C-alpha atoms as an extended CHARMM CRD file, in Angstrom:
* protein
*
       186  EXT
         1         1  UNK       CA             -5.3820000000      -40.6730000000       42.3350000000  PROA      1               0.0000000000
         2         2  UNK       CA             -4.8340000000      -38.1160000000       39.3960000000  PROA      2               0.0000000000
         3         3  UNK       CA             -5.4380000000      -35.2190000000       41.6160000000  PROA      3               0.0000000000
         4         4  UNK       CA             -2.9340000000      -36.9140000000       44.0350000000  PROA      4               0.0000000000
         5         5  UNK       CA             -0.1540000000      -36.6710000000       41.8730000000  PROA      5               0.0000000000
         6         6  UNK       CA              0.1930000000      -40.0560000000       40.4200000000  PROA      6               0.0000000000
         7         7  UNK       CA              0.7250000000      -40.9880000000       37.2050000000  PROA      7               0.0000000000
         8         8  UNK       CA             -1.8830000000      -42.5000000000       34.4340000000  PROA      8               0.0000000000
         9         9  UNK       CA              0.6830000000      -45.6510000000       34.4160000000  PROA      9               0.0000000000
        10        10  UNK       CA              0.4150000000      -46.2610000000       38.1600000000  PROA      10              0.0000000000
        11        11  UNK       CA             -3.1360000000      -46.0440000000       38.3550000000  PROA      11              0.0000000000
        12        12  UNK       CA             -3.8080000000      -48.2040000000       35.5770000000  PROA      12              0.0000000000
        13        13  UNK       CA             -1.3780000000      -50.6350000000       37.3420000000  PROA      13              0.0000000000
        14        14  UNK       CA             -3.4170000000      -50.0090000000       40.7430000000  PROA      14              0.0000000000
        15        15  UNK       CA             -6.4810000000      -51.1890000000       38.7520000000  PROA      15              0.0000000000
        16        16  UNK       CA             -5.0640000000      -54.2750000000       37.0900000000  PROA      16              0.0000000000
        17        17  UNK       CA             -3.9440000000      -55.1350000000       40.7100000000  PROA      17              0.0000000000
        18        18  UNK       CA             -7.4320000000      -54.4120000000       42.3480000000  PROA      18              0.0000000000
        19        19  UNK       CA             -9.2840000000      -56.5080000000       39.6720000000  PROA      19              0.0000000000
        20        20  UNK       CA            -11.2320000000      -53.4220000000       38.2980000000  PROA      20              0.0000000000
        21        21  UNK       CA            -12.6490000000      -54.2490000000       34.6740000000  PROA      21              0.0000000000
        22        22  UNK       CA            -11.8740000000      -52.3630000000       31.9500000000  PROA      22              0.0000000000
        23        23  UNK       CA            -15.1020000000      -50.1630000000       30.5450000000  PROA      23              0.0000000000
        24        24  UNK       CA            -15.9610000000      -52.5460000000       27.5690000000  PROA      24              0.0000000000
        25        25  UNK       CA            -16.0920000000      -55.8310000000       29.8860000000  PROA      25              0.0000000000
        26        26  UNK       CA            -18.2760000000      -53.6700000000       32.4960000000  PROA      26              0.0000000000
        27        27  UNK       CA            -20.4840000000      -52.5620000000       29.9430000000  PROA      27              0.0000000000
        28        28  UNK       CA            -20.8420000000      -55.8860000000       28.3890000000  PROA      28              0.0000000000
        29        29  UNK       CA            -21.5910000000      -57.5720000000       31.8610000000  PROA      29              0.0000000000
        30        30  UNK       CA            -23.8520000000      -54.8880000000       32.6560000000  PROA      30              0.0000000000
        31        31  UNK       CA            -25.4360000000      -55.7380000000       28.9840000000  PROA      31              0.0000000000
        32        32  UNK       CA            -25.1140000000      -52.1510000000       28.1960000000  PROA      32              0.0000000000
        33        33  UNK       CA            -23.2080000000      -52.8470000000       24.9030000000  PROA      33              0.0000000000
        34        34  UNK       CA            -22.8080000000      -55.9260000000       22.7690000000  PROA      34              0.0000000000
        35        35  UNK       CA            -19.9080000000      -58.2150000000       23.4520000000  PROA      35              0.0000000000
        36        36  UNK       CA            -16.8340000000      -57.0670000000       21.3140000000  PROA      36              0.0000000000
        37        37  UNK       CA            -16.1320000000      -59.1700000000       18.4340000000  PROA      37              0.0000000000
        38        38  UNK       CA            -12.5790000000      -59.1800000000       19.4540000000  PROA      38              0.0000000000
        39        39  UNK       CA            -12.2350000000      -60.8150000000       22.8510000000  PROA      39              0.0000000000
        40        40  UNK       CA            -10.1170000000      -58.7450000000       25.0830000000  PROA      40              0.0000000000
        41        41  UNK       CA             -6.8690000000      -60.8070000000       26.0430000000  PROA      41              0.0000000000
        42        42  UNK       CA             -7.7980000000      -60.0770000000       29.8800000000  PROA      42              0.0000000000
        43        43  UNK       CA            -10.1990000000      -58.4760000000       31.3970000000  PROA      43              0.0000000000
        44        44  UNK       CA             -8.7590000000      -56.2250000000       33.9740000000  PROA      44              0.0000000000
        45        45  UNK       CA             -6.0010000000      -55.3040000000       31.0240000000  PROA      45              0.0000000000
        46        46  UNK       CA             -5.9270000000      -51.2720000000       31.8470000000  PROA      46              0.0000000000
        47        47  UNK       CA             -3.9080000000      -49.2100000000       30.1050000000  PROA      47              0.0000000000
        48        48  UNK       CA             -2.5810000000      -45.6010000000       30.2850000000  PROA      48              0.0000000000
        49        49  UNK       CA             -4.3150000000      -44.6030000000       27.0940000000  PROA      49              0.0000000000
        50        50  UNK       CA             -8.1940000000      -45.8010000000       28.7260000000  PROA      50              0.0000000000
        51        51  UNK       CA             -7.2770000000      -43.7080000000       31.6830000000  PROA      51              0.0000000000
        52        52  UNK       CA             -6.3660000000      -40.9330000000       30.4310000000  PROA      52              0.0000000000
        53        53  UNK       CA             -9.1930000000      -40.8980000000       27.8660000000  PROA      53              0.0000000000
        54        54  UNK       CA            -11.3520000000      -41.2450000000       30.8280000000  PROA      54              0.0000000000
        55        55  UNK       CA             -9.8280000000      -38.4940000000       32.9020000000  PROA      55              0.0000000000
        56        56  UNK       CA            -10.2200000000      -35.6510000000       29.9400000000  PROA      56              0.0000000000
        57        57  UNK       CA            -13.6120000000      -37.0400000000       29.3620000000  PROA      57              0.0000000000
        58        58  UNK       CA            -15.5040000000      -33.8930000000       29.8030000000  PROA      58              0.0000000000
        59        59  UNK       CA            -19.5130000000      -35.5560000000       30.0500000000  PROA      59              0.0000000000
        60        60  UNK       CA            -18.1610000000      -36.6860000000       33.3820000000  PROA      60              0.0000000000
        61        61  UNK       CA            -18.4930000000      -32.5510000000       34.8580000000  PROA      61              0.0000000000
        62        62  UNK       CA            -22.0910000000      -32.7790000000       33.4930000000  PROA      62              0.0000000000
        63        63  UNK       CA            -21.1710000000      -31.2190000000       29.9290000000  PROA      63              0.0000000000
        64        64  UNK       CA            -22.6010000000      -32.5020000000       26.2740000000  PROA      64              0.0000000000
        65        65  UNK       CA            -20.4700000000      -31.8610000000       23.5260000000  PROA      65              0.0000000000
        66        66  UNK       CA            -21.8870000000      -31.8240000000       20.1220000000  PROA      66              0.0000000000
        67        67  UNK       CA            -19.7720000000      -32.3510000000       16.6520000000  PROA      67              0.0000000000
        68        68  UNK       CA            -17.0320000000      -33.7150000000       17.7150000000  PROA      68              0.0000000000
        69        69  UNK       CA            -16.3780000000      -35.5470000000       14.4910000000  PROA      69              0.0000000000
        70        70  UNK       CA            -17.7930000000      -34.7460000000       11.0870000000  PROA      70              0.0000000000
        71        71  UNK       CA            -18.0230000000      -36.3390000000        7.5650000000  PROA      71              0.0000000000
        72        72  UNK       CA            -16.6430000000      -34.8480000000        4.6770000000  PROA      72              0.0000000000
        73        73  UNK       CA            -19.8500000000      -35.4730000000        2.6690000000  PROA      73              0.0000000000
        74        74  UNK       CA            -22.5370000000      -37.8470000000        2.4670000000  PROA      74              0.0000000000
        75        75  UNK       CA            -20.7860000000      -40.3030000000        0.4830000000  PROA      75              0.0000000000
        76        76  UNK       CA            -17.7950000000      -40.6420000000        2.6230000000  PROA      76              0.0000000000
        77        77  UNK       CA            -18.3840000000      -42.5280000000        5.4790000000  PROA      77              0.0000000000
        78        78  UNK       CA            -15.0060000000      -41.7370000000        6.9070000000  PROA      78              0.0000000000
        79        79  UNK       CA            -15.5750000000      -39.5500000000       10.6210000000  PROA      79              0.0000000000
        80        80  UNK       CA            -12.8300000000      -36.5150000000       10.5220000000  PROA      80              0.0000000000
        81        81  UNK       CA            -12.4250000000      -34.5670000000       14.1740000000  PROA      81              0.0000000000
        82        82  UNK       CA            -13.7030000000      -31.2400000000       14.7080000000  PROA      82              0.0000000000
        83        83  UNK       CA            -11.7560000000      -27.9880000000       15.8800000000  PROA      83              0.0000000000
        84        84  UNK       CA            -12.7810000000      -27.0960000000       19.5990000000  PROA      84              0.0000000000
        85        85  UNK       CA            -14.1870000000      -23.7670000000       18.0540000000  PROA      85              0.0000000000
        86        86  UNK       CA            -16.3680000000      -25.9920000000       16.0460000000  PROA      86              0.0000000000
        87        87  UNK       CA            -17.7460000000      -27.7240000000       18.6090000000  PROA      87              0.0000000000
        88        88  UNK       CA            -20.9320000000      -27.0080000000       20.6290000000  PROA      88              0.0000000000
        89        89  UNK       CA            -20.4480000000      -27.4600000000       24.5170000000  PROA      89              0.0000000000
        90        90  UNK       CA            -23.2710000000      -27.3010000000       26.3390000000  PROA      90              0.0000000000
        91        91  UNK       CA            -22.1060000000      -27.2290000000       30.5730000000  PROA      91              0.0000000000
        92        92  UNK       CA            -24.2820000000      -28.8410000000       33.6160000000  PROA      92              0.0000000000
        93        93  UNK       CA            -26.8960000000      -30.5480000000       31.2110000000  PROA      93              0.0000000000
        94        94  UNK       CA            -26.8720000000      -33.5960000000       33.6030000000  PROA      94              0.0000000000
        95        95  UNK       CA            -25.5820000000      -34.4220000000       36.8240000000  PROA      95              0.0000000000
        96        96  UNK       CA            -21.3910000000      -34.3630000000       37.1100000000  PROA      96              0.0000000000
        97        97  UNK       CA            -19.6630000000      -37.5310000000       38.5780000000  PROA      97              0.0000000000
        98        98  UNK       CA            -17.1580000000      -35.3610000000       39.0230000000  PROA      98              0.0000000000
        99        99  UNK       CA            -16.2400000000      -31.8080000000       40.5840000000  PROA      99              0.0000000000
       100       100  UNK       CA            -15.5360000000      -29.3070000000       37.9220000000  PROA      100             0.0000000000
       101       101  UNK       CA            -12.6190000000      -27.8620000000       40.0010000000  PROA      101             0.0000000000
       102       102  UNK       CA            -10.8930000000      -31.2510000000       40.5380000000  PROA      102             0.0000000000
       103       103  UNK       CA            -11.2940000000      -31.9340000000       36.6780000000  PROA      103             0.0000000000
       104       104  UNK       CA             -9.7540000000      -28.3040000000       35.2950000000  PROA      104             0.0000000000
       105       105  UNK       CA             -6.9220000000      -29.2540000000       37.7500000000  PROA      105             0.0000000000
       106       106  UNK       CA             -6.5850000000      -32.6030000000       36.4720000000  PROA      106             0.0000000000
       107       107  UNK       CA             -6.4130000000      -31.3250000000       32.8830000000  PROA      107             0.0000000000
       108       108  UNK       CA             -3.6330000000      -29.0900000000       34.3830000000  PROA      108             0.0000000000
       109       109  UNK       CA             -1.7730000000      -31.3960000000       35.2020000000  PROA      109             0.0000000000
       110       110  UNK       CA             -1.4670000000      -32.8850000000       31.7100000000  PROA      110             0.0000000000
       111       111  UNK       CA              0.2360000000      -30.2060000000       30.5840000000  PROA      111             0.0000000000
       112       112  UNK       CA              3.4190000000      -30.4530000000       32.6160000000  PROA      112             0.0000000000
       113       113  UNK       CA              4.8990000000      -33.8540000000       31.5250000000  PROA      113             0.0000000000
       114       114  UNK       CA              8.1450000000      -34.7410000000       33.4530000000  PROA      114             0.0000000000
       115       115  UNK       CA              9.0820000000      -36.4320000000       29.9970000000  PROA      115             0.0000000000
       116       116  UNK       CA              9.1130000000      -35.9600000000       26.0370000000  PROA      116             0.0000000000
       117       117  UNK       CA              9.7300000000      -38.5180000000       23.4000000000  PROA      117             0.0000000000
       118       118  UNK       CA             12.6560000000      -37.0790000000       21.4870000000  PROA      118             0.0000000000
       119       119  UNK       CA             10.7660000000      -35.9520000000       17.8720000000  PROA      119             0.0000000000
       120       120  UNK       CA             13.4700000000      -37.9270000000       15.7220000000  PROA      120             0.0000000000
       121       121  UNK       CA             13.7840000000      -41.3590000000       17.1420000000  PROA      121             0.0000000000
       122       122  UNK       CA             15.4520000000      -44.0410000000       14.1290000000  PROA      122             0.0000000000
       123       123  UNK       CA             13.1190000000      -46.8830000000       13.5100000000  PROA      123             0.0000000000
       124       124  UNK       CA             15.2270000000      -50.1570000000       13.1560000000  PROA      124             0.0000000000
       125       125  UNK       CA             14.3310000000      -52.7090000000       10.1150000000  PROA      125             0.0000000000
       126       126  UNK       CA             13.3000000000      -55.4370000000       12.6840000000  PROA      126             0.0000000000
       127       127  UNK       CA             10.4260000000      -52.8370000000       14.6890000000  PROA      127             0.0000000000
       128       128  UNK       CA              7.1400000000      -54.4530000000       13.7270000000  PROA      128             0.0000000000
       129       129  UNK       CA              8.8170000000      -58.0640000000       12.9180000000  PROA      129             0.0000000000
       130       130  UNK       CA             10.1110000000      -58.9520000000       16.4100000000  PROA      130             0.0000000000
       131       131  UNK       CA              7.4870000000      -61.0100000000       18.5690000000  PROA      131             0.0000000000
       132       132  UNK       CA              7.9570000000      -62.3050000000       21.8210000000  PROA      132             0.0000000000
       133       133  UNK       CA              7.9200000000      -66.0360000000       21.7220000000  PROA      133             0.0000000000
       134       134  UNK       CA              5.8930000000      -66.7440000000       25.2530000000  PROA      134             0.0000000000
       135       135  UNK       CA              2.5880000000      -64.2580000000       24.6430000000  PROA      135             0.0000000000
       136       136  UNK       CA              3.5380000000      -63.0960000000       21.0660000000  PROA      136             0.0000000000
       137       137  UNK       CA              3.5590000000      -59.3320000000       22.0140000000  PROA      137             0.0000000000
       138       138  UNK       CA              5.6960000000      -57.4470000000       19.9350000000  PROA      138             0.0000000000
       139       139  UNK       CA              9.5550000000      -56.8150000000       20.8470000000  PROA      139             0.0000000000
       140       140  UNK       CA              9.3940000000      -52.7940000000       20.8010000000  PROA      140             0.0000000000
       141       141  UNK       CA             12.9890000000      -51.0920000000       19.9150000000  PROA      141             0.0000000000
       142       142  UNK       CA             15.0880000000      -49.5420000000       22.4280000000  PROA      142             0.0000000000
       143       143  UNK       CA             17.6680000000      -46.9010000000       22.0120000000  PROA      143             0.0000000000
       144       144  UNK       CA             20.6570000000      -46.5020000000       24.0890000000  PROA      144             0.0000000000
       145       145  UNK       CA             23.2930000000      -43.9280000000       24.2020000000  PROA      145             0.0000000000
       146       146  UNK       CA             25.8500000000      -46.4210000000       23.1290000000  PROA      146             0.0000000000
       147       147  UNK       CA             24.4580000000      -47.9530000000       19.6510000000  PROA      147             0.0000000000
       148       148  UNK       CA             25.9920000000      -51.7410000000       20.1600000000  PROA      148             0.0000000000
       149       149  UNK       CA             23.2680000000      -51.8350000000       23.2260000000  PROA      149             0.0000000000
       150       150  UNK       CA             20.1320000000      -51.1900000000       21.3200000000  PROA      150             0.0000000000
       151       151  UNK       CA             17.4240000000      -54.1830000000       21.9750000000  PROA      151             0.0000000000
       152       152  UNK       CA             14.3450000000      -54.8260000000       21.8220000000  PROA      152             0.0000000000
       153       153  UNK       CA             12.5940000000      -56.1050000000       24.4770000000  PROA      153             0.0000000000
       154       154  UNK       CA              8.6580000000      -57.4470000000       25.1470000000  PROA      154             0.0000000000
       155       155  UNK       CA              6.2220000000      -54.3520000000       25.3370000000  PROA      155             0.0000000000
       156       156  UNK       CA              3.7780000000      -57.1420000000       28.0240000000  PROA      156             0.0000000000
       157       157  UNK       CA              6.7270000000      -57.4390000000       30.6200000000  PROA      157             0.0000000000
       158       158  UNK       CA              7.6330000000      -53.6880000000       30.6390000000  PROA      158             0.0000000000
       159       159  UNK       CA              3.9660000000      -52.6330000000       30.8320000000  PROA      159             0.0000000000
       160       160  UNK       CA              3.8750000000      -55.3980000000       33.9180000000  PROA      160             0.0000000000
       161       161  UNK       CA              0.6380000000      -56.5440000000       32.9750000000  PROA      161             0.0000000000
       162       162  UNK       CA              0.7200000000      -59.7310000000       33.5480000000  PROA      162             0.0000000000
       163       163  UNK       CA              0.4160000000      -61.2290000000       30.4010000000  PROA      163             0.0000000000
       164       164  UNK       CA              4.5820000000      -62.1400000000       29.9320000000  PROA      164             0.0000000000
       165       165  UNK       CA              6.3280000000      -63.1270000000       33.1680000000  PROA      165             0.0000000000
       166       166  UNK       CA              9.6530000000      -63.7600000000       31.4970000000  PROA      166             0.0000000000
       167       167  UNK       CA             12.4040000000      -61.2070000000       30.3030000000  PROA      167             0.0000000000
       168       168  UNK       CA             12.5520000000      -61.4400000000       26.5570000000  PROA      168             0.0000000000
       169       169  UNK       CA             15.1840000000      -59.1170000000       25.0580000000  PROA      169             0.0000000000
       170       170  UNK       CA             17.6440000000      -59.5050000000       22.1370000000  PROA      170             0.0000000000
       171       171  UNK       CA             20.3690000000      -56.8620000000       20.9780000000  PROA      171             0.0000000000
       172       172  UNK       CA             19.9220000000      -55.3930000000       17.7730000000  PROA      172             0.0000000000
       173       173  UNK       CA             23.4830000000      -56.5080000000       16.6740000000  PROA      173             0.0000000000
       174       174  UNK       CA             22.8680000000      -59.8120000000       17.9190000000  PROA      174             0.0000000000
       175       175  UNK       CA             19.8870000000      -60.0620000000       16.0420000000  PROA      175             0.0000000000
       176       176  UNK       CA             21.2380000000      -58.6950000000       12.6630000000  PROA      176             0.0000000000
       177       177  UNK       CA             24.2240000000      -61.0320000000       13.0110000000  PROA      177             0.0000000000
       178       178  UNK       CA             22.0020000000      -64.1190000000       13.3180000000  PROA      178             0.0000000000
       179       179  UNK       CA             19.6960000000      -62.9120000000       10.8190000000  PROA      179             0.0000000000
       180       180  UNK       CA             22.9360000000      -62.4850000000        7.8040000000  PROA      180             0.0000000000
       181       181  UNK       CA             24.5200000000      -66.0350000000        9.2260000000  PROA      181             0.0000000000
       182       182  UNK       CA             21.4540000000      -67.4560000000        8.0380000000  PROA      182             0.0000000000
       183       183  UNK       CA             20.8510000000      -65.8610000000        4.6660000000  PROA      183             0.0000000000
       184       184  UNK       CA             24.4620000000      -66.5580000000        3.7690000000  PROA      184             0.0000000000
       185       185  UNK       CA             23.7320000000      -70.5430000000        4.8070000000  PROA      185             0.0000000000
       186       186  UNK       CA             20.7860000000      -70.5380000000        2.2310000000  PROA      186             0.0000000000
């Protein structure tokens, strides 16, 4: 689907449709790995992050890569990530899922994003505070080019996962108003 032109967002949303698990439920189903201590809220939840992780997963083209992460010494258990040129990369060890010509041009293609964050985005006071009151997901902020219309709104219904059916959004101005309307009362 990569190859195809789509985006990591509509094929993790192709997946969640399709009932495809997500790589920790197969693996625990296939009792390749221990159950997760913390239960995944569903199952099928895929997200653009796992698929993209997956798609620049180079041991798919039949590569090992060795010291990828390294400790600072023995007594620090802490893992720090290793430069590329300090990294061992050993190619066609075992057999490739995957084409190596259809990967390089996958990794291409995550170089030319339509789209950039812009580097100095405000944080409001309320980011982190805001939950959603139907599946507790956190409200994430919203700019918009006129200030009195920044919201925040439920990270589950934009993401269309289905874990929040219903719209929840609240104006920043809205919410600051309510929020001094009460302090004054006390």
């Amino acid at each position: 689907m990569r190859s195809a032109g789509e985006s990591t967002t509509k094929i993790a949303r192709t997946l969640r449709k399709e009932k495809v698990l997500i790589p920790s439920q197969y693996a625990a189903e296939k009792g390749y790995k221990k159950p997760a201590i913390k239960v995944p809220r569903d199952k099928y939840l895929w997200d653009h992050t796992i698929i993209r992780k997956i798609l620049m997963n180079q041991s798919y083209v039949g590569d090992v890569i060795n010291f990828k992460t390294s400790k600072m010494s023995f007594k620090l258990k802490k893992q720090i990530n290793n430069l590329k040129e300090n990294q061992e990369i050993y190619q066609n060890i075992h057999e490739s899922i995957i084409e190596r010509d259809i990967f390089e041009n996958i990794q291409k293609s995550f170089g030319q994003t339509k789209y950039r964050k812009p580097k100095n985005v405000p944080k409001n006071m309320f980011s982190g505070l805001v939950k959603c009151s139907d599946c507790n997901a956190n409200l994430n902020f919203k700019l918009h080019q006129n200030p009195i219309n920044n919201f925040f709104s439920c990270y589950n219904k934009r993401q269309q996962n289905g874990l929040c059916n219903k719209t929840h959004h609240i104006r920043v101005d809205m919410l600051t108003q309510n929020i001094e309307s009460r302090a004054r009362s006390h």
